[in-house]
Coordinates of C-alpha atoms in Angstrom, one line a residue:
M170 CA 0.0 0.0 0.0
K171 CA 1.2 3.5 -0.9
T172 CA 0.9 5.9 2.0
V173 CA -0.2 9.4 1.0
C174 CA 1.2 12.3 3.0
W175 CA -0.6 15.7 3.2
S176 CA 1.3 18.6 4.7
V177 CA -0.8 21.2 6.6
D178 CA 0.4 24.4 8.4
K179 CA -1.4 24.1 11.7
I180 CA -1.1 27.9 12.3
E181 CA -3.4 28.7 9.3
D182 CA -7.1 29.3 9.9
N183 CA -10.0 27.9 7.9
K184 CA -8.4 24.5 7.5
I185 CA -11.7 22.8 6.7
N186 CA -11.3 24.3 3.2
Y187 CA -7.8 23.0 2.7
P188 CA -7.9 20.5 -0.2
Q189 CA -5.4 18.3 1.6
L190 CA -7.8 17.9 4.6
E191 CA -10.8 17.4 2.3
E192 CA -9.0 14.6 0.6
A193 CA -7.9 13.1 3.9
A194 CA -11.5 13.3 5.1
R195 CA -12.7 11.4 2.0
F196 CA -10.2 8.7 2.9
L197 CA -11.8 8.4 6.3
Q198 CA -15.3 8.4 4.8
N199 CA -14.2 5.5 2.6
N200 CA -13.2 3.5 5.6
E201 CA -9.4 4.0 5.2
V202 CA -7.0 4.7 8.0
V203 CA -5.4 8.1 8.3
A204 CA -2.8 9.4 10.8
F205 CA -3.2 12.9 12.1
P206 CA -1.7 15.3 14.7
T207 CA -3.3 16.1 18.0
E208 CA -2.0 18.2 20.8
T209 CA -0.8 15.1 22.6
V210 CA 0.6 12.6 20.0
Y211 CA -0.3 11.6 16.5
G212 CA -3.5 9.5 16.2
L213 CA -4.3 6.7 13.9
G214 CA -7.8 7.6 12.8
A215 CA -10.7 5.6 11.2
N216 CA -14.4 5.8 11.0
A217 CA -15.6 4.6 14.5
Q218 CA -18.9 3.4 13.0
S219 CA -17.4 0.9 10.6
D220 CA -16.1 -2.6 11.6
E221 CA -14.1 -2.6 8.3
A222 CA -12.4 0.7 9.1
V223 CA -11.6 -0.1 12.8
S224 CA -10.3 -3.5 12.0
K225 CA -7.7 -1.7 9.8
I226 CA -6.4 0.1 12.9
F227 CA -5.8 -3.1 14.7
A228 CA -4.1 -4.7 11.7
A229 CA -1.8 -1.7 11.1
K230 CA -0.8 -1.4 14.8
G231 CA -0.7 -5.1 15.6
R232 CA -2.8 -4.1 18.6
P233 CA -4.7 -6.6 20.7
A234 CA -8.4 -6.5 20.1
D235 CA -9.3 -6.4 23.8
N236 CA -7.7 -2.9 24.1
P237 CA -10.4 -0.3 23.6
L238 CA -10.0 2.8 21.4
I239 CA -10.7 6.5 22.1
V240 CA -13.3 8.2 19.9
H241 CA -12.4 11.7 18.8
I242 CA -15.0 14.4 18.1
S243 CA -14.9 18.0 17.0
D244 CA -18.1 19.2 18.5
V245 CA -19.9 18.5 21.7
N246 CA -23.1 17.8 19.8
Q247 CA -21.4 14.7 18.4
L248 CA -21.2 13.3 22.0
R249 CA -25.0 13.1 22.1
E250 CA -24.8 10.6 19.3
L251 CA -22.5 8.4 21.3
S252 CA -24.0 8.5 24.8
T253 CA -27.4 9.5 26.2
V254 CA -26.1 9.9 29.8
I255 CA -23.8 12.8 30.5
P256 CA -23.0 12.9 34.3
E257 CA -22.7 16.3 35.9
K258 CA -19.0 15.9 36.8
S259 CA -18.3 15.0 33.2
E260 CA -20.0 18.2 32.1
Q261 CA -17.8 20.1 34.5
L262 CA -14.6 18.5 33.2
M263 CA -15.7 19.1 29.6
N264 CA -16.3 22.8 30.3
A265 CA -12.9 23.0 32.0
F266 CA -10.7 20.9 29.7
W267 CA -12.3 20.4 26.3
P268 CA -10.9 20.8 23.8
G269 CA -7.8 19.3 25.4
P270 CA -5.9 16.3 26.6
L271 CA -8.7 14.7 28.6
T272 CA -10.7 11.6 27.7
L273 CA -13.9 10.9 29.5
I274 CA -15.7 7.5 29.8
F275 CA -19.5 7.5 29.2
Q276 CA -22.2 4.9 29.0
K277 CA -22.3 3.8 25.3
K278 CA -25.4 4.4 23.2
A279 CA -26.4 1.2 21.6
G280 CA -25.2 0.9 18.0
A281 CA -23.4 4.2 18.1
V282 CA -20.0 2.8 17.1
S283 CA -18.5 -0.5 16.0
E284 CA -18.2 -3.0 18.9
L285 CA -14.5 -3.3 18.0
V286 CA -14.0 0.3 19.3
T287 CA -15.2 -0.5 22.8
A288 CA -13.8 -4.1 23.0
G289 CA -17.2 -5.4 24.0
L290 CA -17.6 -2.9 26.9
D291 CA -20.9 -1.0 27.6
T292 CA -18.8 2.2 27.9
I293 CA -17.1 4.4 25.4
A294 CA -14.1 6.7 25.7
V295 CA -14.4 10.1 24.1
R296 CA -12.3 13.2 23.8
M297 CA -12.1 16.5 21.8
P298 CA -8.5 17.2 20.8
D299 CA -7.1 20.7 21.1
H300 CA -5.4 20.9 17.7
P301 CA -6.8 22.9 14.8
V302 CA -5.8 20.2 12.2
A303 CA -7.4 17.4 14.1
L304 CA -10.6 19.4 14.7
A305 CA -10.8 20.4 11.1
L306 CA -10.2 16.9 9.8
I307 CA -12.9 15.4 12.1
S308 CA -15.3 18.1 11.1
A309 CA -14.7 17.6 7.4
A310 CA -15.2 13.9 7.7
D311 CA -18.4 14.4 9.7
L312 CA -17.8 11.2 11.6
P313 CA -16.7 10.1 15.1
I314 CA -13.1 9.0 14.6
A315 CA -11.6 6.2 16.6
A316 CA -7.9 6.9 17.0
P317 CA -5.2 5.3 19.2
S318 CA -1.6 6.5 18.9
A319 CA -0.2 6.1 15.4
N320 CA 2.6 3.7 16.2
R321 CA 3.2 0.0 16.1
S322 CA 1.8 -1.5 19.2
G323 CA 4.3 -1.4 22.1
K324 CA 6.5 1.2 20.6
P325 CA 6.9 4.8 21.8
S326 CA 4.0 7.0 20.7
P327 CA 4.7 9.3 17.7
T328 CA 5.1 13.0 18.2
T329 CA 6.0 13.8 14.6
A330 CA 4.9 12.6 11.2
N331 CA 8.3 11.1 10.6
H332 CA 7.8 8.9 13.7
V333 CA 4.5 7.7 12.0
R334 CA 6.3 7.0 8.7
T335 CA 9.0 5.0 10.5
D336 CA 6.4 2.6 12.1
L337 CA 3.5 2.6 9.6
D338 CA 4.6 3.7 6.1
G339 CA 3.0 1.3 3.6
S340 CA 0.6 -0.1 6.2
I341 CA -1.9 2.8 6.3
A342 CA -3.6 4.9 3.6
G343 CA -2.4 8.4 4.7
I344 CA -0.6 10.7 7.1
V345 CA -1.6 14.3 7.7
D346 CA 1.6 16.1 8.7
G347 CA 0.8 19.0 10.9
G348 CA 4.2 19.4 12.5
P349 CA 5.3 18.2 16.0
T350 CA 2.7 17.8 18.7
G351 CA 2.6 19.9 21.9
V352 CA 1.9 18.0 25.1
G353 CA 3.9 14.9 24.1
L354 CA 1.9 12.5 26.3
E355 CA -1.5 11.0 25.6
S356 CA -4.6 12.2 27.3
T357 CA -5.7 11.6 30.8
V358 CA -8.6 9.1 31.0
V359 CA -11.3 9.7 33.6
D360 CA -14.4 7.6 34.3
C361 CA -17.3 9.5 35.8
T362 CA -19.9 6.8 35.4
G363 CA -19.7 5.7 39.0
K364 CA -20.2 7.4 42.3
T365 CA -16.6 8.6 42.6
P366 CA -14.6 9.6 39.4
V367 CA -11.7 7.4 38.7
I368 CA -8.5 8.2 36.7
L369 CA -7.9 5.2 34.5
R370 CA -4.8 6.6 32.8
P371 CA -2.7 9.6 33.9
G372 CA -1.9 12.0 31.1
G373 CA -1.8 15.6 30.0
V374 CA -4.3 16.8 32.6
S375 CA -3.0 16.2 36.2
K376 CA -5.0 14.7 39.1
E377 CA -4.5 17.9 40.9
E378 CA -6.1 19.9 38.0
I379 CA -9.0 17.5 37.8
E380 CA -9.6 17.7 41.6
A381 CA -9.6 21.5 41.5
V382 CA -12.7 21.2 39.2
I383 CA -14.7 18.3 40.6
G384 CA -13.2 17.4 44.0
K385 CA -11.8 14.1 45.0
V386 CA -10.9 11.5 42.4
E387 CA -9.5 8.0 42.7
I388 CA -6.7 6.2 40.9
D389 CA -7.8 2.9 39.4
P390 CA -5.9 0.0 41.0
A391 CA -6.2 -1.9 37.8
L392 CA -3.4 0.2 36.5
M393 CA -1.1 -2.3 38.2
R394 CA -3.2 -5.4 37.7
L395 CA -2.5 -6.6 34.2
E396 CA -5.0 -9.4 34.3
E397 CA -7.9 -6.9 34.5
K398 CA -9.9 -6.3 31.3
P399 CA -9.0 -2.7 30.4
K400 CA -11.7 0.1 30.3
S401 CA -9.1 2.5 29.0
P402 CA -6.3 2.4 26.4
G403 CA -2.9 2.1 27.9
M404 CA -4.0 0.0 30.9
K405 CA -2.7 -3.3 29.6
Y406 CA 0.3 -4.7 27.8
K407 CA 3.9 -3.3 27.5
H408 CA 3.8 0.1 25.9
Y409 CA 6.2 2.8 24.7
A410 CA 9.2 0.6 24.7
P411 CA 12.4 1.3 22.8
S412 CA 14.2 -1.7 21.2
A413 CA 16.9 -1.9 23.9
P414 CA 16.1 -3.0 27.4
L415 CA 15.2 0.0 29.6
F416 CA 15.7 0.1 33.3
L417 CA 14.4 2.7 35.7
A418 CA 17.3 3.6 38.0
D419 CA 16.1 5.0 41.3
G420 CA 19.2 6.4 43.0
D421 CA 21.8 9.1 42.9
Q422 CA 23.9 10.1 39.9
K423 CA 27.1 8.3 41.2
W424 CA 25.2 5.1 41.6
I425 CA 23.7 5.3 38.2
Q426 CA 27.1 6.1 36.7
D427 CA 28.4 2.9 38.3
L428 CA 25.7 1.0 36.6
V429 CA 26.7 2.5 33.3
N430 CA 30.4 1.8 33.8
E431 CA 29.6 -1.8 34.7
K432 CA 27.7 -2.4 31.5
R433 CA 30.3 -0.5 29.3
N434 CA 33.0 -2.7 30.8
E435 CA 31.1 -5.7 29.6
G436 CA 31.1 -4.3 26.1
F437 CA 27.6 -2.9 25.9
K438 CA 26.7 0.4 24.2
V439 CA 24.9 2.2 27.0
G440 CA 22.4 5.0 26.9
V441 CA 21.2 7.3 29.8
L442 CA 17.9 9.2 29.8
T443 CA 18.4 12.1 32.1
S444 CA 17.3 15.7 33.0
T445 CA 18.7 19.0 31.9
E446 CA 20.2 19.5 35.4
S447 CA 21.9 16.1 35.5
Y448 CA 23.0 15.8 31.9
P449 CA 26.6 17.2 32.3
Q450 CA 27.3 14.6 35.1
Y451 CA 27.1 11.4 33.0
D452 CA 29.7 9.7 30.9
A453 CA 28.0 7.1 28.7
D454 CA 27.9 6.2 25.0
I455 CA 24.6 8.2 24.5
V456 CA 23.3 10.6 27.1
L457 CA 20.0 12.3 26.2
D458 CA 18.5 15.3 28.0
C459 CA 14.7 14.8 28.3
G460 CA 13.9 18.1 29.9
S461 CA 14.0 20.0 33.2
R462 CA 13.1 18.6 36.6
F463 CA 11.9 22.1 37.4
D464 CA 9.5 22.1 34.5
L465 CA 8.2 18.6 34.0
T466 CA 6.1 19.7 31.0
T467 CA 9.3 19.7 29.1
V468 CA 10.0 16.1 30.0
A469 CA 6.5 15.1 29.0
H470 CA 7.0 16.9 25.7
N471 CA 10.3 15.2 24.9
L472 CA 9.7 11.8 26.4
F473 CA 8.6 9.7 23.4
H474 CA 11.0 11.4 21.0
T475 CA 13.8 10.7 23.4
L476 CA 12.9 7.0 23.7
R477 CA 12.8 6.8 19.9
S478 CA 16.2 8.5 19.7
F479 CA 17.8 5.6 21.6
D480 CA 16.7 3.3 18.8
E481 CA 18.3 5.6 16.2
E482 CA 21.5 5.4 18.2
Q483 CA 21.3 1.6 18.4
V484 CA 22.2 1.3 22.1
D485 CA 22.2 -2.1 23.8
I486 CA 20.8 -1.0 27.2
I487 CA 19.2 2.2 28.7
F488 CA 19.2 3.5 32.2
S489 CA 16.6 6.2 33.0
E490 CA 16.5 8.5 35.9
V491 CA 13.2 8.7 37.7
F492 CA 11.1 11.9 38.1
P493 CA 8.8 13.3 40.8
E494 CA 5.3 12.0 40.5
E495 CA 3.5 15.2 41.2
G496 CA 1.4 16.8 38.5
V497 CA 2.3 15.6 35.0
G498 CA 5.1 13.6 36.6
A499 CA 2.6 10.9 37.4
A500 CA 2.0 10.5 33.7
I501 CA 5.7 10.6 32.9
M502 CA 6.5 7.8 35.3
N503 CA 3.5 5.8 34.2
R504 CA 4.9 5.8 30.6
L505 CA 8.4 5.1 31.7
D506 CA 7.3 2.2 33.9
K507 CA 5.5 0.7 31.0
A508 CA 8.4 1.3 28.6
A509 CA 10.7 -0.5 31.0
G510 CA 8.3 -3.4 31.4
H511 CA 8.2 -2.5 35.2
K512 CA 12.0 -3.1 35.5
W513 CA 13.3 -1.0 38.4
L514 CA 16.8 -0.8 39.9
R515 CA 16.9 0.8 43.4
Q516 CA 19.9 2.0 45.3
N517 CA 20.4 0.4 48.7
I518 CA 21.1 3.3 51.1

């Protein structure tokens, strides 16, 4: 399959009239799969109402069929076609964070989307992306668009169109290139269908920001129980992993450097994922600065690109510093933990 690429300047207005987006929208209407930028990562979009279209997402990604997909909309009115029950706290979160990096779980309206989208669940995950290209494309297609991240399943999520090409060129119909994404981590997923709202996946909106709007929320313990059937994307299976084994090194810089030295002495090409503040302190084959500890949004923005860069450098093993879990740090560490396959090394003090 030849993958078409459309380039769109995300700064321009009135994108719905761009011929590139109109063509990409026709692909979606014809049940083809098209990657497109959002403010979080690039999504792999298809008509959420079509079994044929959604099955192409799973085929392209190599994604397990019991992992549900997020449905993207461009207008709140589209939500009424997907769910008939909109809880008050969901309304409050929509008013505060839509469009934006927040996915909400609703009771699913019967027949609203393909059963493949919801993996047989009676709930549906929905968000409105805060990216002009994404909104214009969804609006032009006039469809709810199912869209997981546009990468091979298990690999780091894509934050540029080139990342998408690396993983999926020849496997999907098209890519809308709208430049690099902003947040860099996927959306936070919140379930407000029960008595107490529950965060199913940490992401671009922090627990603290959510609680400032609706009060106390819980963290779903199923985040750590891999045998549970997932209600949210990203709750199951190894995700975000570079090709080389990644270890989370919870200790001081001297201890981490000792780990690096040991593996280099054994003949391995060693990479270190670190912060701006610690970057000058390390001696390794590849040392990559992922962002500042004093502004974790920079780490979130750079994380997936940094993980992919280790593949480009063909390292044999990677040691990553750990980051504070306050605010967006919770999402950063969630992604790093999954990328490492839960492999931690802790300094004995």
